[in-house]
CSV table of C-alpha atoms in Angstrom, one decimal:
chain,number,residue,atom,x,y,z
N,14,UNK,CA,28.3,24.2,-15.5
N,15,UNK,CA,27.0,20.5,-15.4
N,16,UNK,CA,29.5,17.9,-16.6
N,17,UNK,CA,27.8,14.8,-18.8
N,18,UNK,CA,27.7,12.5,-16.0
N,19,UNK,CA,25.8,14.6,-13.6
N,20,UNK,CA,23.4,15.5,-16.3
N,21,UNK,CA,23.0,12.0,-16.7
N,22,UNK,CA,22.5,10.9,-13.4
N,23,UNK,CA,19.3,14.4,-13.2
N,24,UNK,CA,18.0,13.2,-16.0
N,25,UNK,CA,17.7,9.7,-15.1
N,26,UNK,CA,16.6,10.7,-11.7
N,27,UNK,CA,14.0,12.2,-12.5
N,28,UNK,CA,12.4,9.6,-15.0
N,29,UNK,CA,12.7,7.2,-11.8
N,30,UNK,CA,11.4,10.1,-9.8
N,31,UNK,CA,8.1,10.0,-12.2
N,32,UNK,CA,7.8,6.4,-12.5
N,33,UNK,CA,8.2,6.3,-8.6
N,34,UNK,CA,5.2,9.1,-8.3
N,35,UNK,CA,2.7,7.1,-11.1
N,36,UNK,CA,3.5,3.8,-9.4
N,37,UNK,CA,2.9,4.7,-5.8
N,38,UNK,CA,-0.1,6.8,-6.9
N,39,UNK,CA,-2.0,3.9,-8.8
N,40,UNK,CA,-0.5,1.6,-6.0
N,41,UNK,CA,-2.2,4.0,-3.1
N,42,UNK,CA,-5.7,4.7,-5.5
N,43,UNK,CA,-6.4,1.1,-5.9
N,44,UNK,CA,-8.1,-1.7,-4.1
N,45,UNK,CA,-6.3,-4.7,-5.2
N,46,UNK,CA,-3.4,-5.0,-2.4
N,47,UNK,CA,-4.6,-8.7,-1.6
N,48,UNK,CA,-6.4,-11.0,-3.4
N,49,UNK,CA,-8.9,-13.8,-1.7
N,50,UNK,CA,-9.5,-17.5,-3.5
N,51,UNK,CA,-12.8,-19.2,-2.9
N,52,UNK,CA,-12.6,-21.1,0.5
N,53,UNK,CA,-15.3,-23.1,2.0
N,54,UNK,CA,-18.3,-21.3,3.3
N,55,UNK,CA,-19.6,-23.4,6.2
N,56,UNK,CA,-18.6,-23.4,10.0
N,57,UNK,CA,-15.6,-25.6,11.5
N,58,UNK,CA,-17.4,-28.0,13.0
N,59,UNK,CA,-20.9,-29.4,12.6
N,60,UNK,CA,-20.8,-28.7,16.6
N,61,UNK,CA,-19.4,-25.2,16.1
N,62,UNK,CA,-23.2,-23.5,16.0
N,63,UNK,CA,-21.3,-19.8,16.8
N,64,UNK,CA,-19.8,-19.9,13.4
N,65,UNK,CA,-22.3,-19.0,11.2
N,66,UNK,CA,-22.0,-19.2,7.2
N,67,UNK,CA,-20.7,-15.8,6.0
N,68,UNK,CA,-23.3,-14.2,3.7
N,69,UNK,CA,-23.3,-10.6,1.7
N,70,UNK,CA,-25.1,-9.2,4.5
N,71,UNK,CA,-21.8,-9.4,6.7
N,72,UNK,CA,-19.7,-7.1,4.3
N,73,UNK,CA,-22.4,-4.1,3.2
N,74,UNK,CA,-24.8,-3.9,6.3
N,75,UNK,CA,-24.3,-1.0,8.8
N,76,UNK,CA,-23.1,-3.3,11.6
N,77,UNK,CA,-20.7,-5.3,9.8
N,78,UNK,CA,-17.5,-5.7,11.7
N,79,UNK,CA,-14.0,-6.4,10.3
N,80,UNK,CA,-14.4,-10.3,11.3
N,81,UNK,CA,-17.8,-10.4,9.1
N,82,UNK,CA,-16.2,-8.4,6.4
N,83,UNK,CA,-12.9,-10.6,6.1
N,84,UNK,CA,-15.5,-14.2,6.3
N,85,UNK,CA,-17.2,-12.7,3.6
N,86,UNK,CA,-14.2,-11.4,1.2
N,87,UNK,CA,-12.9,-15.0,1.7
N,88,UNK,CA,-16.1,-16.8,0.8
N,89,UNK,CA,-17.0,-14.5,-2.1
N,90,UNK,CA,-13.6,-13.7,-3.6
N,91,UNK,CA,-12.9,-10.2,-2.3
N,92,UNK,CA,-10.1,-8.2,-2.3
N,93,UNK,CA,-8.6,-5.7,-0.2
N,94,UNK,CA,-7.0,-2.2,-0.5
N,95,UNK,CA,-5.8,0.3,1.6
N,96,UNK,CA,-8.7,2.1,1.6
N,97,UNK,CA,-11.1,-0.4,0.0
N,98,UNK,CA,-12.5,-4.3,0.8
N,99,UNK,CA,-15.0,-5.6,-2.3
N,100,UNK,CA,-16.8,-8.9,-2.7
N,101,UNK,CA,-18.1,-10.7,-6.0
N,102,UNK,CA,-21.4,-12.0,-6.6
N,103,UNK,CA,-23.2,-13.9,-9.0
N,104,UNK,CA,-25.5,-12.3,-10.4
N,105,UNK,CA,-28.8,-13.7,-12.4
N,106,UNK,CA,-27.0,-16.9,-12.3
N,107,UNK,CA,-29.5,-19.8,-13.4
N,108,UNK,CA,-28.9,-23.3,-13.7
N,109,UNK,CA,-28.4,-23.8,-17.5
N,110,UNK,CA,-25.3,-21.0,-17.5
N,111,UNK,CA,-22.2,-22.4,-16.8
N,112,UNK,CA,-20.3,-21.3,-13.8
N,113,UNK,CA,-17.5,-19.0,-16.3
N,114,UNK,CA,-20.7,-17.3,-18.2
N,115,UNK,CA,-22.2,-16.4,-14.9
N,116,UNK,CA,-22.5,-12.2,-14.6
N,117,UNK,CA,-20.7,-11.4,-11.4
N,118,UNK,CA,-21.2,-7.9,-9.5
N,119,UNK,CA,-19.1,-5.8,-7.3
N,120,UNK,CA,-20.3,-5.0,-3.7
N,121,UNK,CA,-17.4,-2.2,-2.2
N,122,UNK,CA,-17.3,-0.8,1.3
N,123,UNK,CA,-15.0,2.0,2.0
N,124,UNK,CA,-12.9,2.9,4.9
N,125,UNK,CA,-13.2,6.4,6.2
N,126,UNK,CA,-10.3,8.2,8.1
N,127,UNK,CA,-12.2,7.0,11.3
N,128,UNK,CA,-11.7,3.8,10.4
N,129,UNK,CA,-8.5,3.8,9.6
N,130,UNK,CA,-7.6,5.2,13.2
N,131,UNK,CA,-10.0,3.0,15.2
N,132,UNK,CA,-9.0,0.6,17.7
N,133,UNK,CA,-8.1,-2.7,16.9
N,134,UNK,CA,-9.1,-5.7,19.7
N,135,UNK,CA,-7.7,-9.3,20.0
N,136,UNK,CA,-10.5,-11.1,19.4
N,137,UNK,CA,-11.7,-9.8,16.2
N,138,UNK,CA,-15.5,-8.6,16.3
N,139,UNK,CA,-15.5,-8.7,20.3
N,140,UNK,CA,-15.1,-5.1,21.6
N,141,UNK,CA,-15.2,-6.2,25.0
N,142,UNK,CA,-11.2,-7.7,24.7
N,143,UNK,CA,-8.4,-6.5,25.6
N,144,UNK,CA,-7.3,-3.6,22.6
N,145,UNK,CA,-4.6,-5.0,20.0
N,146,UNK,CA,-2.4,-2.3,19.8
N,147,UNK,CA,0.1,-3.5,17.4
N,148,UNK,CA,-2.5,-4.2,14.7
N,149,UNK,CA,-3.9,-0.8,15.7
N,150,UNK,CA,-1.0,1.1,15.3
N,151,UNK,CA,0.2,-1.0,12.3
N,152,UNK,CA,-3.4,-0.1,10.4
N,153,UNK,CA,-2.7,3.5,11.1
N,154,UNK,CA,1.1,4.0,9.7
N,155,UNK,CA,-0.3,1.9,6.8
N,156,UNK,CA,-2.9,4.8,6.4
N,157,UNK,CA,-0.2,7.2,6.9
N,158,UNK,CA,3.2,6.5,5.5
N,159,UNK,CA,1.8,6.0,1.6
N,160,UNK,CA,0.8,10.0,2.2
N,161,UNK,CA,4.0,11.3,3.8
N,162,UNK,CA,6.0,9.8,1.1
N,163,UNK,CA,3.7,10.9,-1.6
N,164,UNK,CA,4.6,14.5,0.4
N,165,UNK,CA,8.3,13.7,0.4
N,166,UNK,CA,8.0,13.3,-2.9
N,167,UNK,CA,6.5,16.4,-3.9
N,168,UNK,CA,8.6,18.4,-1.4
N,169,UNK,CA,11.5,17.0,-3.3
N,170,UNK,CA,10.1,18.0,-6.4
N,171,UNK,CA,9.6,21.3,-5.2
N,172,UNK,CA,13.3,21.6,-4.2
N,173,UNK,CA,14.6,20.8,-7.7
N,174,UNK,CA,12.8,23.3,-9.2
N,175,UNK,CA,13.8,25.6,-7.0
N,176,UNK,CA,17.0,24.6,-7.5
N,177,UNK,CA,16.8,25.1,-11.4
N,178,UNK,CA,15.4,28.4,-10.9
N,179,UNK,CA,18.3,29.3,-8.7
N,180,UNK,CA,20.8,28.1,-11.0
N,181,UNK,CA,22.0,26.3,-7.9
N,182,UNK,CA,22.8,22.6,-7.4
N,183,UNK,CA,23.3,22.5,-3.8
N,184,UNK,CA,19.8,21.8,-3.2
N,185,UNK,CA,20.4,18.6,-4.7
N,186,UNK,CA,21.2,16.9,-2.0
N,187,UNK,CA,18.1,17.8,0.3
N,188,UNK,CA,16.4,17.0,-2.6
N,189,UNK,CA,17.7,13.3,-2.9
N,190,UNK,CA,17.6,13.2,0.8
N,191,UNK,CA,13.6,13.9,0.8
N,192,UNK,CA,13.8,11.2,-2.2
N,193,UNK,CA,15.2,8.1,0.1
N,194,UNK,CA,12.9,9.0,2.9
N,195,UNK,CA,9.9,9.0,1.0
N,196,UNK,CA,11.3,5.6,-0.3
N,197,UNK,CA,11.7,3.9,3.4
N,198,UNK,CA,8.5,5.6,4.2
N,199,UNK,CA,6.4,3.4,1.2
N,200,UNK,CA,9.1,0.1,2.0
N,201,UNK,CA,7.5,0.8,6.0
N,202,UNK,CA,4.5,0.7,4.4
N,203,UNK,CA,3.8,-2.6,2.3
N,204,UNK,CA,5.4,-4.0,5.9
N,205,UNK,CA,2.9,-2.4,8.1
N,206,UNK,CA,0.4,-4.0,5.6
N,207,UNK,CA,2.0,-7.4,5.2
N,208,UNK,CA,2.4,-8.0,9.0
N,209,UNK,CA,-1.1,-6.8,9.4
N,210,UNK,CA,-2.6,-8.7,7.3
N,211,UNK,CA,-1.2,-11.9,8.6
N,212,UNK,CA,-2.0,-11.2,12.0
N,213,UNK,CA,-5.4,-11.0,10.8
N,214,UNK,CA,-5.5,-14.1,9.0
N,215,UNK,CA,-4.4,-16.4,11.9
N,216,UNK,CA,-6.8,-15.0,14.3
N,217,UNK,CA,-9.7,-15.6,11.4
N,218,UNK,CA,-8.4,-18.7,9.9
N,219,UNK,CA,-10.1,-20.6,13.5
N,220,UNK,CA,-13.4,-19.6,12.4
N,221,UNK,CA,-13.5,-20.8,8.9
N,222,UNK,CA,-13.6,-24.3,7.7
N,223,UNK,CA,-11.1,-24.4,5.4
N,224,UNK,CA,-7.9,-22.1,5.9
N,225,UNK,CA,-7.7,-18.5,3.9
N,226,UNK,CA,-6.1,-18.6,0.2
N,227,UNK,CA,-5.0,-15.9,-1.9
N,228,UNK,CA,-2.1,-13.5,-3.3
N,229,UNK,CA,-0.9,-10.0,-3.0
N,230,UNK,CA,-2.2,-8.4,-6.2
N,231,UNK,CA,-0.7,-5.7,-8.6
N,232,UNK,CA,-1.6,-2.6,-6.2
N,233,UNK,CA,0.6,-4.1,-3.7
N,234,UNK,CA,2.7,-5.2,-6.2
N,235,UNK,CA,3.4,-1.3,-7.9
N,236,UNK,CA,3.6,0.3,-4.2
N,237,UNK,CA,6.9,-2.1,-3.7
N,238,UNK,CA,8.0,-1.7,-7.0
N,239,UNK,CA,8.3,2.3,-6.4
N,240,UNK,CA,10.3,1.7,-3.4
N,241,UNK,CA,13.5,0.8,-5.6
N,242,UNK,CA,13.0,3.3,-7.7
N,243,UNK,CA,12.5,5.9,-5.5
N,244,UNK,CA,16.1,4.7,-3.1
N,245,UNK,CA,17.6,4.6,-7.3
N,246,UNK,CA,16.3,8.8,-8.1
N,247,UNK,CA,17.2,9.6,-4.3
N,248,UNK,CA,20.7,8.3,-4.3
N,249,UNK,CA,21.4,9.5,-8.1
N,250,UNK,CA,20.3,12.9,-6.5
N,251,UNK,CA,22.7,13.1,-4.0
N,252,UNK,CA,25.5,11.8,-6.2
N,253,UNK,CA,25.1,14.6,-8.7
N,254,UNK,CA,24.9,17.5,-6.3
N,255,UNK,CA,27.8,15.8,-4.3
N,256,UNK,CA,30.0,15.6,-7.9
N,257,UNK,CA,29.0,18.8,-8.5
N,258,UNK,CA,30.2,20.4,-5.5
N,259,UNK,CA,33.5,18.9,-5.9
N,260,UNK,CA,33.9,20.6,-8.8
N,261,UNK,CA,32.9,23.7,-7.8
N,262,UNK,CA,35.4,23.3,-4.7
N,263,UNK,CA,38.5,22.2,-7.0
N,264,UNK,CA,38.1,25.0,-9.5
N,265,UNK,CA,37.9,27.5,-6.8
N,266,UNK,CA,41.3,26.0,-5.3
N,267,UNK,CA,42.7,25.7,-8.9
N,268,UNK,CA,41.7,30.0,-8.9
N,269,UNK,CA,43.4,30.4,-5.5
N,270,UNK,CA,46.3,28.6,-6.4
């Protein structure tokens, strides 16, 4: 028999637990994890012929590379996902519209699974250097660690019902337990991406004329949000099936006795 406090602490476990799941899911499903500003789009130097003017055909042509791609998000407003990098063009822009009437499209290319495990070199568009493997390994647990804590998440879920089926709280605890490690596994992840991403802006910042500006947007912004909430559901878990075993143990020494 549940007491009011452990029901408590279920029921507002799992209304984190589902806020958690909606949060990371939108977070994951969506492009908008960074957010570029306009920067300049000429070379560094008048003398600097090598760096070239980014243009659209850097980010959607079949040989563009992830230097091309991040020149171009930076000169065209992009953004950038987990899975995702779009651009925004004018389009049909004429010179009596002003600049906020102008119609702007959306130019997306997506990342496969290849591309998310693909080598990652120290100069950026040069595979003759030396491999990065920080910023390789960092891109991958950023592809992976959103999907095992969705997983945890659902394994967790799986557990409580179990549990309810059973008429059995010990489960509880394993369930809480899955709950917290999904929540390190998404706090690793908006790391993995953070660090990566900065890594990659100070080896492309050289190349551009004027340095890279932007903000995290709401994507990232819902994945870190769900972290708290999932540590909150995870550790309300665990208290619950922990209360409830004490009570089970004191009425069976109070029978005993």
């Amino acid at each position: 028999m549940l007491d009011n406090h452990s029901t408590t602490a279920l029921v507002t476990g799992g209304v984190l637990t589902l806020m958690a799941a909606v949060y990371l899911s939108v977070g994951v499903g969506t492009g908008h994890w960074f957010e570029y500003g306009r920067t300049s789009r000429g070379p560094k130097s008048p003398r600097d012929n090598s760096t070239l003017p980014p243009t659209p055909d850097d980010f959607d042509s079949g040989l563009a590379d992830e230097l091309g791609q991040t020149r171009a998000m930076a000169a065209f407003e992009g953004r950038l996902g987990l899975w995702e990098r779009c651009i925004c063009l004018p389009q049909n822009s004429h010179w009596f519209k002003p600049e906020p009437h102008v119609e702007h499209r959306t130019i997306c290319a997506h990342s496969t699974v290849q591309d998310q495990f693909a080598f990652k070199f120290v100069e950026i568009g040069n595979h003759n250097s030396r491999v990065d493997l920080l910023r390789t390994y960092l891109t991958r647990s950023q592809f992976i660690l959103p999907l095992l804590s969705l997983a945890l998440m659902v394994m967790g879920i799986g557990i409580g019902l179990c549990s309810c089926s059973c008429r059995s709280l010990r489960p509880i605890v394993a369930m809480g337990a899955f709950h917290l490690l999904a929540g390190f596994s998404t706090l690793a992840c908006v790391l993995c991406f953070a660090i990566n991403l900065e890594l990659l802006h100070s080896r492309v910042s050289p190349s551009l004329a004027a340095p890279l500006s932007g903000a995290y947007g709401w994507s990232f912004g819902l994945a870190t949000v769900s972290v708290p909430l999932q540590v909150m559901a995870g550790t309300l878990y665990i208290w619950a099936g922990q209360r409830q075993r004490m009570e089970y143990l004191r009425v069976q020494a109070y029978r005993l006795s």
